[in-house]
Amino acid sequence: MLRGGFRTSDPEDAHERTEALMTGHRMTVSRDGAAFGADVRWVAGEGLGLLRFSYGAAVEIRSHPLDAFATVHLPVRGGFRAEHRGMRVRADTAYGAVFSSSGPLTMRWDAGLDLLVLKIDRSDLERELAALLGRAPDAPLAFDLEMPRAGGTVSGAAELVRSTCAAAGPEGPPPRVWAALKNAAATALLLGHPHSFTDALRAPAPPASSTVVRRVLDRAAADPARPPTAPELARVTGVSERTLRTIFHAEFGVGPVTYLRRQRLDAVHRELADLDPAGATTVADVAHRHGFAHAGRFAAEYRARFGEAPSTTLGR
């Protein structure tokens, strides 16, 4: 994690340093009113940054598309007007602005603006969105431009980042805390502010699918000695692991791996009950045939499910 800051009265110097923090842009300083005097501070780590800008003078900023990240602009004092993706907004202490990872933007900052900017990597937002959707997004993620701030979760996430960094001191939060802050900020933005996938996130969970269940059962039956993992079942069925869990919980009350394990225990129980105790087949033979490689764990699970040891079942 990095902390930094600078002050300068040279607009070209401020422009060059700010481009390294954000993205390419053109800046025009108003020649009327307050003199230019940049005061810029930031704290940044993997996937997340919090920056604070004050230029003193009124400026116009024409930015290139934010291809690598999205930003939340929250004026602390004063305000600005912005145009982005065909939308316009006046941002101030009542309304913030969210700039998505596509399309150029134009901002006209008032003289005396004090601005807080929360910056989140696009890849982290898309990864979190995919986890929430249960599938990879099939279109660009685009947020509504205007963001009411009263009681907003996104403003709260920005304050959480600021206060946590302030309390951590010069070294900043440890990596595990920073990762948690990044996830909190991404989730707050995706769930707390409208965007192009909001309707999909609010849609009911997918219903139980007989086709998906059948493919899972067919895979389990095809090779009983090699129980499938959740990622393998997702590939076999063509749905995400999250969707697969949703379907099995709706149908059976447990996830697919747990359901199949119970089915294999039931199959072992039936086979042991049908065997001749004096025969050559052992409990271990049956257990291995149904994918139980760890004898102690298998015996414990068997007893928990059927109230007796597998050898007792065979002995009867």
mmCIF file of C-alpha atoms in Angstrom:
data_model
loop_
_atom_site.group_PDB
_atom_site.id
_atom_site.type_symbol
_atom_site.label_atom_id
_atom_site.label_comp_id
_atom_site.label_asym_id
_atom_site.label_seq_id
_atom_site.Cartn_x
_atom_site.Cartn_y
_atom_site.Cartn_z
ATOM 1 C CA MET A 1 0.000 0.000 0.000
ATOM 2 C CA LEU A 2 1.252 3.511 -0.872
ATOM 3 C CA ARG A 3 0.593 6.893 0.635
ATOM 4 C CA GLY A 4 1.535 10.123 -1.043
ATOM 5 C CA GLY A 5 0.703 13.705 -1.801
ATOM 6 C CA PHE A 6 1.928 16.917 -3.358
ATOM 7 C CA ARG A 7 1.262 20.624 -3.483
ATOM 8 C CA THR A 8 2.013 22.855 -6.432
ATOM 9 C CA SER A 9 0.911 26.134 -7.977
ATOM 10 C CA ASP A 10 2.003 24.960 -11.440
ATOM 11 C CA PRO A 11 -0.974 23.560 -13.431
ATOM 12 C CA GLU A 12 1.282 21.588 -15.791
ATOM 13 C CA ASP A 13 3.059 19.958 -12.861
ATOM 14 C CA ALA A 14 -0.288 19.077 -11.240
ATOM 15 C CA HIS A 15 -1.616 17.713 -14.536
ATOM 16 C CA GLU A 16 1.393 15.459 -15.075
ATOM 17 C CA ARG A 17 1.318 14.068 -11.533
ATOM 18 C CA THR A 18 -2.445 13.540 -11.564
ATOM 19 C CA GLU A 19 -2.309 11.628 -14.853
ATOM 20 C CA ALA A 20 -0.033 9.109 -13.138
ATOM 21 C CA LEU A 21 -2.691 8.607 -10.450
ATOM 22 C CA MET A 22 -5.796 8.496 -12.649
ATOM 23 C CA THR A 23 -5.800 8.460 -16.458
ATOM 24 C CA GLY A 24 -4.982 10.644 -19.444
ATOM 25 C CA HIS A 25 -6.853 13.951 -19.536
ATOM 26 C CA ARG A 26 -6.745 17.608 -20.528
ATOM 27 C CA MET A 27 -7.058 20.284 -17.860
ATOM 28 C CA THR A 28 -7.955 23.913 -18.432
ATOM 29 C CA VAL A 29 -7.640 26.373 -15.555
ATOM 30 C CA SER A 30 -10.070 29.258 -15.320
ATOM 31 C CA ARG A 31 -8.284 32.615 -15.446
ATOM 32 C CA ASP A 32 -11.059 34.288 -13.494
ATOM 33 C CA GLY A 33 -11.345 34.179 -9.723
ATOM 34 C CA ALA A 34 -9.170 32.146 -7.350
ATOM 35 C CA ALA A 35 -5.547 31.339 -8.109
ATOM 36 C CA PHE A 36 -4.551 27.774 -8.916
ATOM 37 C CA GLY A 37 -3.015 25.844 -6.030
ATOM 38 C CA ALA A 38 -3.162 22.024 -6.133
ATOM 39 C CA ASP A 39 -3.249 19.975 -2.934
ATOM 40 C CA VAL A 40 -3.498 16.253 -3.759
ATOM 41 C CA ARG A 41 -3.244 13.328 -1.333
ATOM 42 C CA TRP A 42 -3.817 9.635 -1.793
ATOM 43 C CA VAL A 43 -3.634 6.153 -0.301
ATOM 44 C CA ALA A 44 -3.604 3.266 -2.763
ATOM 45 C CA GLY A 45 -3.105 -0.479 -2.778
ATOM 46 C CA GLU A 46 -4.013 -3.479 -4.899
ATOM 47 C CA GLY A 47 -7.317 -2.815 -6.651
ATOM 48 C CA LEU A 48 -8.380 0.168 -4.547
ATOM 49 C CA GLY A 49 -7.441 3.799 -4.022
ATOM 50 C CA LEU A 50 -8.736 6.786 -2.089
ATOM 51 C CA LEU A 51 -7.679 10.224 -3.315
ATOM 52 C CA ARG A 52 -8.414 13.796 -2.236
ATOM 53 C CA PHE A 53 -8.128 16.755 -4.625
ATOM 54 C CA SER A 54 -8.236 20.513 -4.160
ATOM 55 C CA TYR A 55 -7.144 22.863 -6.973
ATOM 56 C CA GLY A 56 -8.313 26.173 -5.562
ATOM 57 C CA ALA A 57 -9.230 27.599 -8.955
ATOM 58 C CA ALA A 58 -12.087 26.500 -11.169
ATOM 59 C CA VAL A 59 -10.934 23.938 -13.763
ATOM 60 C CA GLU A 60 -12.339 21.952 -16.679
ATOM 61 C CA ILE A 61 -11.149 18.358 -17.020
ATOM 62 C CA ARG A 62 -11.731 16.277 -20.145
ATOM 63 C CA SER A 63 -10.747 12.701 -19.346
ATOM 64 C CA HIS A 64 -10.068 9.685 -21.515
ATOM 65 C CA PRO A 65 -12.285 6.608 -20.918
ATOM 66 C CA LEU A 66 -11.653 4.900 -17.592
ATOM 67 C CA ASP A 67 -10.744 1.547 -19.131
ATOM 68 C CA ALA A 68 -9.098 0.057 -16.057
ATOM 69 C CA PHE A 69 -11.301 1.252 -13.184
ATOM 70 C CA ALA A 70 -14.442 3.011 -12.016
ATOM 71 C CA THR A 71 -14.508 6.023 -9.710
ATOM 72 C CA VAL A 72 -16.895 7.480 -7.158
ATOM 73 C CA HIS A 73 -16.543 11.274 -6.792
ATOM 74 C CA LEU A 74 -17.742 12.711 -3.458
ATOM 75 C CA PRO A 75 -17.344 16.474 -2.927
ATOM 76 C CA VAL A 76 -16.403 17.340 0.649
ATOM 77 C CA ARG A 77 -16.857 21.060 -0.028
ATOM 78 C CA GLY A 78 -18.170 22.787 -3.151
ATOM 79 C CA GLY A 79 -19.210 20.896 -6.255
ATOM 80 C CA PHE A 80 -18.785 20.243 -9.969
ATOM 81 C CA ARG A 81 -20.785 19.506 -13.106
ATOM 82 C CA ALA A 82 -20.097 16.407 -15.182
ATOM 83 C CA GLU A 83 -21.078 14.791 -18.472
ATOM 84 C CA HIS A 84 -20.494 11.068 -18.961
ATOM 85 C CA ARG A 85 -22.025 8.521 -21.353
ATOM 86 C CA GLY A 86 -24.775 10.922 -22.412
ATOM 87 C CA MET A 87 -25.757 11.788 -18.821
ATOM 88 C CA ARG A 88 -25.268 14.980 -16.838
ATOM 89 C CA VAL A 89 -25.030 15.569 -13.123
ATOM 90 C CA ARG A 90 -24.356 18.289 -10.567
ATOM 91 C CA ALA A 91 -22.270 16.731 -7.790
ATOM 92 C CA ASP A 92 -22.048 18.350 -4.365
ATOM 93 C CA THR A 93 -22.495 17.378 -0.731
ATOM 94 C CA ALA A 94 -25.964 15.975 -1.532
ATOM 95 C CA TYR A 95 -25.138 14.044 -4.713
ATOM 96 C CA GLY A 96 -21.996 12.223 -5.784
ATOM 97 C CA ALA A 97 -21.065 10.962 -9.247
ATOM 98 C CA VAL A 98 -20.025 7.499 -10.431
ATOM 99 C CA PHE A 99 -17.909 7.229 -13.560
ATOM 100 C CA SER A 100 -17.954 3.795 -15.189
ATOM 101 C CA SER A 101 -15.197 2.005 -17.027
ATOM 102 C CA SER A 102 -16.350 3.141 -20.468
ATOM 103 C CA GLY A 103 -16.820 6.412 -22.283
ATOM 104 C CA PRO A 104 -15.043 9.774 -21.945
ATOM 105 C CA LEU A 105 -16.095 12.305 -19.330
ATOM 106 C CA THR A 106 -16.016 16.046 -18.827
ATOM 107 C CA MET A 107 -15.976 17.751 -15.428
ATOM 108 C CA ARG A 108 -16.147 21.445 -14.564
ATOM 109 C CA TRP A 109 -14.918 21.933 -11.003
ATOM 110 C CA ASP A 110 -16.033 24.940 -8.994
ATOM 111 C CA ALA A 111 -13.390 27.144 -7.424
ATOM 112 C CA GLY A 112 -12.694 25.897 -3.917
ATOM 113 C CA LEU A 113 -13.823 22.317 -4.610
ATOM 114 C CA ASP A 114 -12.542 19.754 -2.093
ATOM 115 C CA LEU A 115 -13.091 16.330 -3.659
ATOM 116 C CA LEU A 116 -12.812 12.758 -2.366
ATOM 117 C CA VAL A 117 -12.434 10.045 -5.023
ATOM 118 C CA LEU A 118 -12.854 6.305 -4.453
ATOM 119 C CA LYS A 119 -11.169 4.296 -7.220
ATOM 120 C CA ILE A 120 -11.891 0.580 -7.780
ATOM 121 C CA ASP A 121 -10.266 -1.643 -10.399
ATOM 122 C CA ARG A 122 -12.588 -2.793 -13.141
ATOM 123 C CA SER A 123 -11.341 -6.393 -12.900
ATOM 124 C CA ASP A 124 -12.269 -6.568 -9.198
ATOM 125 C CA LEU A 125 -15.723 -5.116 -9.858
ATOM 126 C CA GLU A 126 -16.347 -7.618 -12.653
ATOM 127 C CA ARG A 127 -15.087 -10.500 -10.516
ATOM 128 C CA GLU A 128 -17.415 -9.522 -7.675
ATOM 129 C CA LEU A 129 -20.284 -9.009 -10.132
ATOM 130 C CA ALA A 130 -19.738 -12.503 -11.568
ATOM 131 C CA ALA A 131 -19.848 -13.977 -8.060
ATOM 132 C CA LEU A 132 -23.112 -12.169 -7.327
ATOM 133 C CA LEU A 133 -24.674 -13.129 -10.673
ATOM 134 C CA GLY A 134 -23.434 -16.697 -10.649
ATOM 135 C CA ARG A 135 -22.067 -16.201 -14.162
ATOM 136 C CA ALA A 136 -19.672 -14.005 -16.079
ATOM 137 C CA PRO A 137 -21.207 -10.660 -17.136
ATOM 138 C CA ASP A 138 -22.111 -10.678 -20.829
ATOM 139 C CA ALA A 139 -21.954 -6.904 -21.364
ATOM 140 C CA PRO A 140 -19.951 -3.931 -20.061
ATOM 141 C CA LEU A 141 -20.686 -2.834 -16.494
ATOM 142 C CA ALA A 142 -22.080 0.731 -16.587
ATOM 143 C CA PHE A 143 -23.293 2.672 -13.537
ATOM 144 C CA ASP A 144 -25.863 5.441 -13.288
ATOM 145 C CA LEU A 145 -24.043 8.751 -13.128
ATOM 146 C CA GLU A 146 -25.908 10.481 -10.287
ATOM 147 C CA MET A 147 -25.607 9.028 -6.780
ATOM 148 C CA PRO A 148 -27.693 10.348 -3.853
ATOM 149 C CA ARG A 149 -25.456 10.453 -0.786
ATOM 150 C CA ALA A 150 -27.932 10.526 2.105
ATOM 151 C CA GLY A 151 -27.739 7.137 3.843
ATOM 152 C CA GLY A 152 -25.825 5.680 0.899
ATOM 153 C CA THR A 153 -23.797 2.499 1.270
ATOM 154 C CA VAL A 154 -21.167 3.723 -1.191
ATOM 155 C CA SER A 155 -20.492 6.895 0.787
ATOM 156 C CA GLY A 156 -20.292 4.693 3.863
ATOM 157 C CA ALA A 157 -17.737 2.426 2.145
ATOM 158 C CA ALA A 158 -15.590 5.429 1.218
ATOM 159 C CA GLU A 159 -15.696 6.642 4.810
ATOM 160 C CA LEU A 160 -14.799 3.131 6.007
ATOM 161 C CA VAL A 161 -11.705 3.141 3.779
ATOM 162 C CA ARG A 162 -10.732 6.643 4.935
ATOM 163 C CA SER A 163 -11.209 5.991 8.657
ATOM 164 C CA THR A 164 -9.473 2.584 8.539
ATOM 165 C CA CYS A 165 -6.449 4.061 6.777
ATOM 166 C CA ALA A 166 -6.330 6.980 9.207
ATOM 167 C CA ALA A 167 -6.438 4.635 12.213
ATOM 168 C CA ALA A 168 -3.741 2.364 10.733
ATOM 169 C CA GLY A 169 -1.093 5.083 10.799
ATOM 170 C CA PRO A 170 1.747 5.680 8.321
ATOM 171 C CA GLU A 171 2.172 2.009 7.413
ATOM 172 C CA GLY A 172 -1.478 1.651 6.458
ATOM 173 C CA PRO A 173 -3.719 -1.380 6.940
ATOM 174 C CA PRO A 174 -2.196 -4.871 6.547
ATOM 175 C CA PRO A 175 -2.887 -6.685 3.252
ATOM 176 C CA ARG A 176 -5.749 -8.812 4.625
ATOM 177 C CA VAL A 177 -7.534 -5.687 5.874
ATOM 178 C CA TRP A 178 -6.929 -3.877 2.588
ATOM 179 C CA ALA A 179 -8.404 -6.842 0.686
ATOM 180 C CA ALA A 180 -11.485 -6.725 2.917
ATOM 181 C CA LEU A 181 -11.849 -2.983 2.291
ATOM 182 C CA LYS A 182 -11.624 -3.554 -1.461
ATOM 183 C CA ASN A 183 -14.311 -6.245 -1.351
ATOM 184 C CA ALA A 184 -16.538 -4.059 0.837
ATOM 185 C CA ALA A 185 -16.196 -1.108 -1.552
ATOM 186 C CA ALA A 186 -16.896 -3.241 -4.647
ATOM 187 C CA THR A 187 -19.912 -4.913 -3.044
ATOM 188 C CA ALA A 188 -21.298 -1.603 -1.768
ATOM 189 C CA LEU A 189 -21.065 -0.094 -5.248
ATOM 190 C CA LEU A 190 -22.613 -3.111 -6.983
ATOM 191 C CA LEU A 191 -25.470 -3.516 -4.502
ATOM 192 C CA GLY A 192 -25.924 0.078 -3.389
ATOM 193 C CA HIS A 193 -25.975 1.962 -6.705
ATOM 194 C CA PRO A 194 -27.931 1.234 -9.931
ATOM 195 C CA HIS A 195 -26.056 -0.137 -12.923
ATOM 196 C CA SER A 196 -26.551 -2.185 -16.079
ATOM 197 C CA PHE A 197 -26.861 -5.484 -14.129
ATOM 198 C CA THR A 198 -29.034 -4.301 -11.231
ATOM 199 C CA ASP A 199 -32.175 -5.965 -12.629
ATOM 200 C CA ALA A 200 -30.290 -9.234 -13.102
ATOM 201 C CA LEU A 201 -29.072 -9.134 -9.492
ATOM 202 C CA ARG A 202 -32.612 -8.549 -8.243
ATOM 203 C CA ALA A 203 -34.108 -11.357 -10.330
ATOM 204 C CA PRO A 204 -35.324 -14.441 -8.422
ATOM 205 C CA ALA A 205 -32.881 -17.277 -8.014
ATOM 206 C CA PRO A 206 -33.047 -19.810 -10.845
ATOM 207 C CA PRO A 207 -35.546 -22.634 -10.253
ATOM 208 C CA ALA A 208 -34.461 -26.227 -9.767
ATOM 209 C CA SER A 209 -33.562 -27.666 -13.145
ATOM 210 C CA SER A 210 -34.226 -31.321 -13.835
ATOM 211 C CA THR A 211 -31.675 -31.226 -16.642
ATOM 212 C CA VAL A 212 -28.905 -29.964 -14.349
ATOM 213 C CA VAL A 213 -29.798 -32.503 -11.645
ATOM 214 C CA ARG A 214 -29.853 -35.321 -14.176
ATOM 215 C CA ARG A 215 -26.400 -34.404 -15.514
ATOM 216 C CA VAL A 216 -25.012 -34.403 -11.974
ATOM 217 C CA LEU A 217 -26.511 -37.827 -11.241
ATOM 218 C CA ASP A 218 -25.316 -39.222 -14.563
ATOM 219 C CA ARG A 219 -21.753 -38.073 -13.876
ATOM 220 C CA ALA A 220 -21.830 -39.612 -10.393
ATOM 221 C CA ALA A 221 -23.158 -42.919 -11.735
ATOM 222 C CA ALA A 222 -20.604 -43.036 -14.547
ATOM 223 C CA ASP A 223 -17.663 -43.301 -12.163
ATOM 224 C CA PRO A 224 -18.795 -44.026 -8.575
ATOM 225 C CA ALA A 225 -15.231 -44.628 -7.367
ATOM 226 C CA ARG A 226 -14.202 -41.065 -8.324
ATOM 227 C CA PRO A 227 -16.582 -38.584 -6.716
ATOM 228 C CA PRO A 228 -16.848 -35.331 -8.719
ATOM 229 C CA THR A 229 -15.808 -31.973 -7.299
ATOM 230 C CA ALA A 230 -17.971 -28.849 -7.442
ATOM 231 C CA PRO A 231 -15.883 -27.268 -10.253
ATOM 232 C CA GLU A 232 -16.167 -30.478 -12.303
ATOM 233 C CA LEU A 233 -19.939 -30.565 -11.822
ATOM 234 C CA ALA A 234 -20.158 -26.936 -12.931
ATOM 235 C CA ARG A 235 -18.318 -27.840 -16.140
ATOM 236 C CA VAL A 236 -20.472 -30.913 -16.724
ATOM 237 C CA THR A 237 -23.742 -29.039 -16.231
ATOM 238 C CA GLY A 238 -22.724 -25.799 -17.919
ATOM 239 C CA VAL A 239 -23.774 -23.584 -15.002
ATOM 240 C CA SER A 240 -21.786 -21.758 -12.341
ATOM 241 C CA GLU A 241 -21.021 -23.346 -8.983
ATOM 242 C CA ARG A 242 -23.286 -20.764 -7.338
ATOM 243 C CA THR A 243 -26.207 -21.642 -9.625
ATOM 244 C CA LEU A 244 -25.556 -25.338 -9.084
ATOM 245 C CA ARG A 245 -25.686 -24.886 -5.309
ATOM 246 C CA THR A 246 -28.880 -22.857 -5.617
ATOM 247 C CA ILE A 247 -30.566 -25.572 -7.670
ATOM 248 C CA PHE A 248 -29.599 -28.402 -5.310
ATOM 249 C CA HIS A 249 -30.495 -26.440 -2.178
ATOM 250 C CA ALA A 250 -33.922 -25.686 -3.669
ATOM 251 C CA GLU A 251 -34.463 -29.328 -4.626
ATOM 252 C CA PHE A 252 -32.726 -31.269 -1.837
ATOM 253 C CA GLY A 253 -31.797 -28.790 0.883
ATOM 254 C CA VAL A 254 -28.034 -29.346 0.485
ATOM 255 C CA GLY A 255 -25.335 -28.652 -2.078
ATOM 256 C CA PRO A 256 -24.514 -31.111 -4.890
ATOM 257 C CA VAL A 257 -21.329 -32.544 -3.351
ATOM 258 C CA THR A 258 -23.030 -33.173 -0.010
ATOM 259 C CA TYR A 259 -26.049 -34.693 -1.762
ATOM 260 C CA LEU A 260 -23.889 -37.086 -3.785
ATOM 261 C CA ARG A 261 -21.905 -38.088 -0.691
ATOM 262 C CA ARG A 262 -25.133 -39.020 1.073
ATOM 263 C CA GLN A 263 -26.228 -40.965 -1.984
ATOM 264 C CA ARG A 264 -22.966 -42.903 -1.967
ATOM 265 C CA LEU A 265 -23.353 -43.668 1.748
ATOM 266 C CA ASP A 266 -26.865 -44.964 1.057
ATOM 267 C CA ALA A 267 -25.528 -47.150 -1.766
ATOM 268 C CA VAL A 268 -22.871 -48.607 0.536
ATOM 269 C CA HIS A 269 -25.520 -49.287 3.187
ATOM 270 C CA ARG A 270 -27.753 -51.130 0.724
ATOM 271 C CA GLU A 271 -24.885 -53.200 -0.634
ATOM 272 C CA LEU A 272 -23.595 -54.151 2.816
ATOM 273 C CA ALA A 273 -27.091 -55.155 3.892
ATOM 274 C CA ASP A 274 -27.404 -57.471 0.871
ATOM 275 C CA LEU A 275 -23.993 -59.132 1.204
ATOM 276 C CA ASP A 276 -23.327 -62.531 2.736
ATOM 277 C CA PRO A 277 -21.298 -61.864 5.925
ATOM 278 C CA ALA A 278 -19.363 -65.036 5.255
ATOM 279 C CA GLY A 279 -18.391 -63.936 1.763
ATOM 280 C CA ALA A 280 -15.079 -62.573 0.569
ATOM 281 C CA THR A 281 -16.245 -58.961 0.049
ATOM 282 C CA THR A 282 -15.196 -56.626 2.852
ATOM 283 C CA VAL A 283 -16.472 -53.282 4.065
ATOM 284 C CA ALA A 284 -13.345 -51.664 2.611
ATOM 285 C CA ASP A 285 -14.071 -53.210 -0.810
ATOM 286 C CA VAL A 286 -17.556 -51.716 -0.891
ATOM 287 C CA ALA A 287 -16.414 -48.358 0.468
ATOM 288 C CA HIS A 288 -13.673 -48.016 -2.154
ATOM 289 C CA ARG A 289 -16.073 -48.980 -4.910
ATOM 290 C CA HIS A 290 -18.234 -45.998 -3.959
ATOM 291 C CA GLY A 291 -15.437 -43.480 -3.638
ATOM 292 C CA PHE A 292 -14.627 -43.574 0.088
ATOM 293 C CA ALA A 293 -10.852 -43.731 0.306
ATOM 294 C CA HIS A 294 -10.385 -42.717 3.933
ATOM 295 C CA ALA A 295 -11.525 -45.591 6.160
ATOM 296 C CA GLY A 296 -11.767 -43.652 9.424
ATOM 297 C CA ARG A 297 -13.696 -40.743 7.959
ATOM 298 C CA PHE A 298 -16.017 -43.110 6.094
ATOM 299 C CA ALA A 299 -16.774 -45.106 9.238
ATOM 300 C CA ALA A 300 -17.573 -41.938 11.193
ATOM 301 C CA GLU A 301 -19.906 -40.599 8.496
ATOM 302 C CA TYR A 302 -21.575 -43.997 8.130
ATOM 303 C CA ARG A 303 -22.245 -44.244 11.869
ATOM 304 C CA ALA A 304 -23.587 -40.679 11.951
ATOM 305 C CA ARG A 305 -26.000 -41.438 9.123
ATOM 306 C CA PHE A 306 -27.175 -44.964 10.041
ATOM 307 C CA GLY A 307 -26.517 -45.190 13.773
ATOM 308 C CA GLU A 308 -24.205 -48.199 13.521
ATOM 309 C CA ALA A 309 -20.797 -49.218 12.202
ATOM 310 C CA PRO A 310 -20.606 -50.534 8.611
ATOM 311 C CA SER A 311 -19.295 -53.847 9.926
ATOM 312 C CA THR A 312 -22.471 -54.208 11.967
ATOM 313 C CA THR A 313 -24.605 -53.791 8.867
ATOM 314 C CA LEU A 314 -22.547 -56.405 7.039
ATOM 315 C CA GLY A 315 -22.671 -58.755 10.023
ATOM 316 C CA ARG A 316 -26.462 -58.821 9.990
#
